[in-house]
PDB file of C-alpha atoms in Angstrom:
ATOM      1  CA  UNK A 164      87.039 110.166 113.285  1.00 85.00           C
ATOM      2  CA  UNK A 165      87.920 113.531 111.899  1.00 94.00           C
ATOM      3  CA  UNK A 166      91.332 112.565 111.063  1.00 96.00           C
ATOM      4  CA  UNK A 167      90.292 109.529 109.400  1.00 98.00           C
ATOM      5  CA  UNK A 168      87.732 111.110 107.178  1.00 97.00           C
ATOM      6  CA  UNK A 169      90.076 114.343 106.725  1.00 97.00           C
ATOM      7  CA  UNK A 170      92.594 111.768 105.554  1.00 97.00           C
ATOM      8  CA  UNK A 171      90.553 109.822 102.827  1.00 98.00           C
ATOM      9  CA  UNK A 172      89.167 113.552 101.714  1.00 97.00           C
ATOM     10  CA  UNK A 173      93.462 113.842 100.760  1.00 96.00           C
ATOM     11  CA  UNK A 174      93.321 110.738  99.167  1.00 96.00           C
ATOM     12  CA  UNK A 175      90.671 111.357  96.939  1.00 94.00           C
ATOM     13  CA  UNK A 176      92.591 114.812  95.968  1.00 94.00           C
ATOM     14  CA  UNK A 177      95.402 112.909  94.981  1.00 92.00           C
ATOM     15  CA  UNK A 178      97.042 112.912  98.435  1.00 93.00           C
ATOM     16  CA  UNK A 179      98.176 109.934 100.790  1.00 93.00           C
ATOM     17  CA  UNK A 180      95.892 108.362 103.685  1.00 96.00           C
ATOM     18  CA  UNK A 181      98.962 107.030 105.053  1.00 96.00           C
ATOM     19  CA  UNK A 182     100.385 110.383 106.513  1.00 95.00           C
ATOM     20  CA  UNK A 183      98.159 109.822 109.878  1.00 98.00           C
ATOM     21  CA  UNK A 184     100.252 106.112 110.209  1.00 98.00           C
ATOM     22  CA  UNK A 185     102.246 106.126 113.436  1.00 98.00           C
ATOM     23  CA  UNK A 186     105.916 105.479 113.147  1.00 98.00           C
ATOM     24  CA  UNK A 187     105.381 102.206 114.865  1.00 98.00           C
ATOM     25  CA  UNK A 188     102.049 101.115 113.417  1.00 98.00           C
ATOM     26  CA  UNK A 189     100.823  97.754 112.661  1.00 98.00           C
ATOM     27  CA  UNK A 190      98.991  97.120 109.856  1.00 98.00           C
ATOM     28  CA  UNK A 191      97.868  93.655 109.388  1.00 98.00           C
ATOM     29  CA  UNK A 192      96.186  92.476 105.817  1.00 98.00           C
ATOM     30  CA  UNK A 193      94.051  89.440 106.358  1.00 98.00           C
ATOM     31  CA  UNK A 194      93.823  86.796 103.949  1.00 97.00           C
ATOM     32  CA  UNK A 195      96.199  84.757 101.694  1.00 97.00           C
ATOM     33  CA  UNK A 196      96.679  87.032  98.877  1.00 96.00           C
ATOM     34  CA  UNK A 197     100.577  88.266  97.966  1.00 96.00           C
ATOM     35  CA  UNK A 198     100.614  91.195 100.305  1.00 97.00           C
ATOM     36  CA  UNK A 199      99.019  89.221 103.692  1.00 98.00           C
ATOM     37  CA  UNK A 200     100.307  90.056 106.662  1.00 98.00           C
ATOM     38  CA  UNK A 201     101.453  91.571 109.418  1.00 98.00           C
ATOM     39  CA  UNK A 202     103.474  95.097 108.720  1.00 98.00           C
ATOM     40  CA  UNK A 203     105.206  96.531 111.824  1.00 98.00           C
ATOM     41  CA  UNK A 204     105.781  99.915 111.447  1.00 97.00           C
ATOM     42  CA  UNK A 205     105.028 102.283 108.613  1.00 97.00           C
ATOM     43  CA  UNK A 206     107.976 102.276 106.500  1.00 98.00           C
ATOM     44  CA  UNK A 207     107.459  97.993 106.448  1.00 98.00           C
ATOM     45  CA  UNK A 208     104.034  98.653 105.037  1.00 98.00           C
ATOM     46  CA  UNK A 209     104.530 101.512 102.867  1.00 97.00           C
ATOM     47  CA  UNK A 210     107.390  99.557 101.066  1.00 97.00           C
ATOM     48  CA  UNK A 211     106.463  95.565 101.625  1.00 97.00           C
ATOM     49  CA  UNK A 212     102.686  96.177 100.470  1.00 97.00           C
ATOM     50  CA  UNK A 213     101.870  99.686  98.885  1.00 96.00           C
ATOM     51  CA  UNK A 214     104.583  99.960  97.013  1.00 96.00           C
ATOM     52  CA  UNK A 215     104.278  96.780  95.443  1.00 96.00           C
ATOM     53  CA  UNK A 216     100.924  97.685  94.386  1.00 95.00           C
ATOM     54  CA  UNK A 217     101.213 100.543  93.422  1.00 95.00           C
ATOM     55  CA  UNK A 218     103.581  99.270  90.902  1.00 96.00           C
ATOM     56  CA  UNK A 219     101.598  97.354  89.157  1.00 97.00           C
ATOM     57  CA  UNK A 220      99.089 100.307  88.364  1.00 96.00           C
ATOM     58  CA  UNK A 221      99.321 102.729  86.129  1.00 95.00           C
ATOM     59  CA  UNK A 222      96.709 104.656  87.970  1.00 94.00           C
ATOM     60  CA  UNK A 223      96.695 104.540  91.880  1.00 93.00           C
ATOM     61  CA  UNK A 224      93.366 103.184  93.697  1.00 96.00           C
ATOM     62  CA  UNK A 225      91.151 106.453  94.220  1.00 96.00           C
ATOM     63  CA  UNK A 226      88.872 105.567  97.602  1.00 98.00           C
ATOM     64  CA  UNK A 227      84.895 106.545  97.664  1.00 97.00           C
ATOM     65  CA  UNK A 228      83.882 106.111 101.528  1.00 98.00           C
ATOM     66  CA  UNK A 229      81.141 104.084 102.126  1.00 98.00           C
ATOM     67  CA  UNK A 230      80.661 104.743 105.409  1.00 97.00           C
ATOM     68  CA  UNK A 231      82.410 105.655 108.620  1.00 98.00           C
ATOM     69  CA  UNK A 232      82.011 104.564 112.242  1.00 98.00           C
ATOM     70  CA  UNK A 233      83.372 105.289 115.433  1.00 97.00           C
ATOM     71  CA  UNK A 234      83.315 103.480 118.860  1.00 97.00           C
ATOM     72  CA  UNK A 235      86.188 104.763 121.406  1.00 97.00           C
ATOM     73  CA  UNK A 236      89.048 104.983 119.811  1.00 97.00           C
ATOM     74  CA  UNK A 237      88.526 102.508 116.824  1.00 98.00           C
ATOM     75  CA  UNK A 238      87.173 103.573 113.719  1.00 98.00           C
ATOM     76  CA  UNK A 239      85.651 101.205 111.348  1.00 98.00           C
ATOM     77  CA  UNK A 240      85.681 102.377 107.392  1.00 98.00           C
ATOM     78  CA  UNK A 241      84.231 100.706 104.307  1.00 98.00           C
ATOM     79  CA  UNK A 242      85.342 101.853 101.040  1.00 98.00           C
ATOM     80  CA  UNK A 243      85.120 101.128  97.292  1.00 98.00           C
ATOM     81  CA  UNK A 244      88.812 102.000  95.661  1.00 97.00           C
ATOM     82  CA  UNK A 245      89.102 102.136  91.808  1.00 97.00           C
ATOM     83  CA  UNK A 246      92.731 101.917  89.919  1.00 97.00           C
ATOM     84  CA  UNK A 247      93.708 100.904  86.838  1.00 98.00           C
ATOM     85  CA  UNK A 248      96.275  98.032  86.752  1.00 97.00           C
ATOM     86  CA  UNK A 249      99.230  98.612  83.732  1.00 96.00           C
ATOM     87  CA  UNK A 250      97.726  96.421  81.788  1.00 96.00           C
ATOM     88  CA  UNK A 251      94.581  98.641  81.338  1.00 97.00           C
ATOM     89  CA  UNK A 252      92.399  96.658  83.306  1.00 97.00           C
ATOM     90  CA  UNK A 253      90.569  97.884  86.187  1.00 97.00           C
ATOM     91  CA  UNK A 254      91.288  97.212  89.490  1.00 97.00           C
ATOM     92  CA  UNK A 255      88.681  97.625  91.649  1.00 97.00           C
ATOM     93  CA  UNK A 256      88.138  96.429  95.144  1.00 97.00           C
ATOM     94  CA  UNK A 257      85.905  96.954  98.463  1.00 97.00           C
ATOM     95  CA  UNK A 258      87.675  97.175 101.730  1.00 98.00           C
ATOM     96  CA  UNK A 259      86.901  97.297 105.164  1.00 98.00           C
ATOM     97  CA  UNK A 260      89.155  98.586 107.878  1.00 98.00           C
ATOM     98  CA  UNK A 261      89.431  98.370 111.539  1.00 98.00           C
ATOM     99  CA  UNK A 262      91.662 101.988 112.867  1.00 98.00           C
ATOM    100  CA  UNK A 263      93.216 101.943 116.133  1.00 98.00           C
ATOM    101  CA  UNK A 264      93.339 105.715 116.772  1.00 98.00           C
ATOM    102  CA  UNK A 265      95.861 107.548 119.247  1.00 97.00           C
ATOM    103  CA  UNK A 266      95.935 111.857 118.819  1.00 96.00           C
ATOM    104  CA  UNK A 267      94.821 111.190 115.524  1.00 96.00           C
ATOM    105  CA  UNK A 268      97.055 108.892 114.386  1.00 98.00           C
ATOM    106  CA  UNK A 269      96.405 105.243 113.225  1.00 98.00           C
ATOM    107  CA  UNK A 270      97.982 102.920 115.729  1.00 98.00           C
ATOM    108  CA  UNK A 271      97.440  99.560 114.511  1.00 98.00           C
ATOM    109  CA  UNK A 272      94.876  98.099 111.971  1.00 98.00           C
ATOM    110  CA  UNK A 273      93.146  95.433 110.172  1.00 98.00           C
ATOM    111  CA  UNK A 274      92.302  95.720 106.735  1.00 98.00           C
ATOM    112  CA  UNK A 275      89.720  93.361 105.148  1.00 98.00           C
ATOM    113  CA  UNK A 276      89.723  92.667 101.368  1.00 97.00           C
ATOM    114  CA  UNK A 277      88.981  90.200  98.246  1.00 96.00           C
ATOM    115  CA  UNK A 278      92.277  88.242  98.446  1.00 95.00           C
ATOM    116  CA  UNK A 279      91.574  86.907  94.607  1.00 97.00           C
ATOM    117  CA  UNK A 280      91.624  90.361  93.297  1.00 97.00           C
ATOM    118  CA  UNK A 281      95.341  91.257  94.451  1.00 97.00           C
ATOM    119  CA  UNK A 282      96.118  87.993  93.330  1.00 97.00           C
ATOM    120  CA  UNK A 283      94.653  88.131  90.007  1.00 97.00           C
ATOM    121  CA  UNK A 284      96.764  91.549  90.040  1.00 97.00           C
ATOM    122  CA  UNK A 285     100.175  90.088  90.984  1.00 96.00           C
ATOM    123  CA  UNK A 286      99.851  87.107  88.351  1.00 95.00           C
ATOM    124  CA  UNK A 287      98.595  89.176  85.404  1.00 96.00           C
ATOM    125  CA  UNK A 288     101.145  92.562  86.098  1.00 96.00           C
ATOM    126  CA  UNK A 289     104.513  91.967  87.434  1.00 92.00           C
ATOM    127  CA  UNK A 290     106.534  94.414  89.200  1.00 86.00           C
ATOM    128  CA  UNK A 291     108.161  96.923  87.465  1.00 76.00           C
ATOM    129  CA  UNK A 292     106.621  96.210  83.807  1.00 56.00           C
TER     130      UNK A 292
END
């Protein structure tokens, strides 16, 4: 659990959790909204669903951990992230997320969040404006 809460500590300094990702990882969004899925490997996820995201807000999503729990090598994490979409409304959202650990590194997860949020996102902002 140390490297999960180490790595939402460098989020909320402005870093990225996504630096403890495996290469290979597989990083499934439930739900129908744009970004859905299945994302195998890093690089897939980083550019099919965060960076998508990301640019349609003018200020990344900032996490505040809920809470944090740990059984065997799975750590379960509920958040609240705040952002602020380009067209000055807020994005906010609650997440939960299921983290397959290996040596510290996320493995594979499943991340649970308000579908009609991101899609009230991707129809009100399109990419790139």
């Amino acid at each position: 659990m140390a490297a999960v809460r180490e790595a939402f500590q460098r989020w909320e300094a402005g870093g990225s959790f996504y630096d403890i990702l495996s290469d290979d990882a597989v990083w499934t969004i439930t739900g129908t909204s744009p970004i859905a899925g299945t994302y195998t490997g890093r690089q897939q996820f980083l550019d099919e669903a965060i960076a998508p995201l990301s640019d349609r807000l003018s200020v990344f999503v900032k996490p505040t951990v809920r809470g944090l729990w740990v059984d065997g090598d799975t750590v379960f994490a509920e958040w609240d992230g705040h952002g602020v979409a380009k067209d000055g409304q807020p994005y906010d959202m609650t997440y939960s997320w299921i983290l397959h650990m290996k040596d510290g590194r996320v493995t594979r997860a499943v991340a649970f969040l308000d579908d009609n949020v991101v899609t009230d996102l991707w129809e009100r902002v399109p990419a790139g404006r």
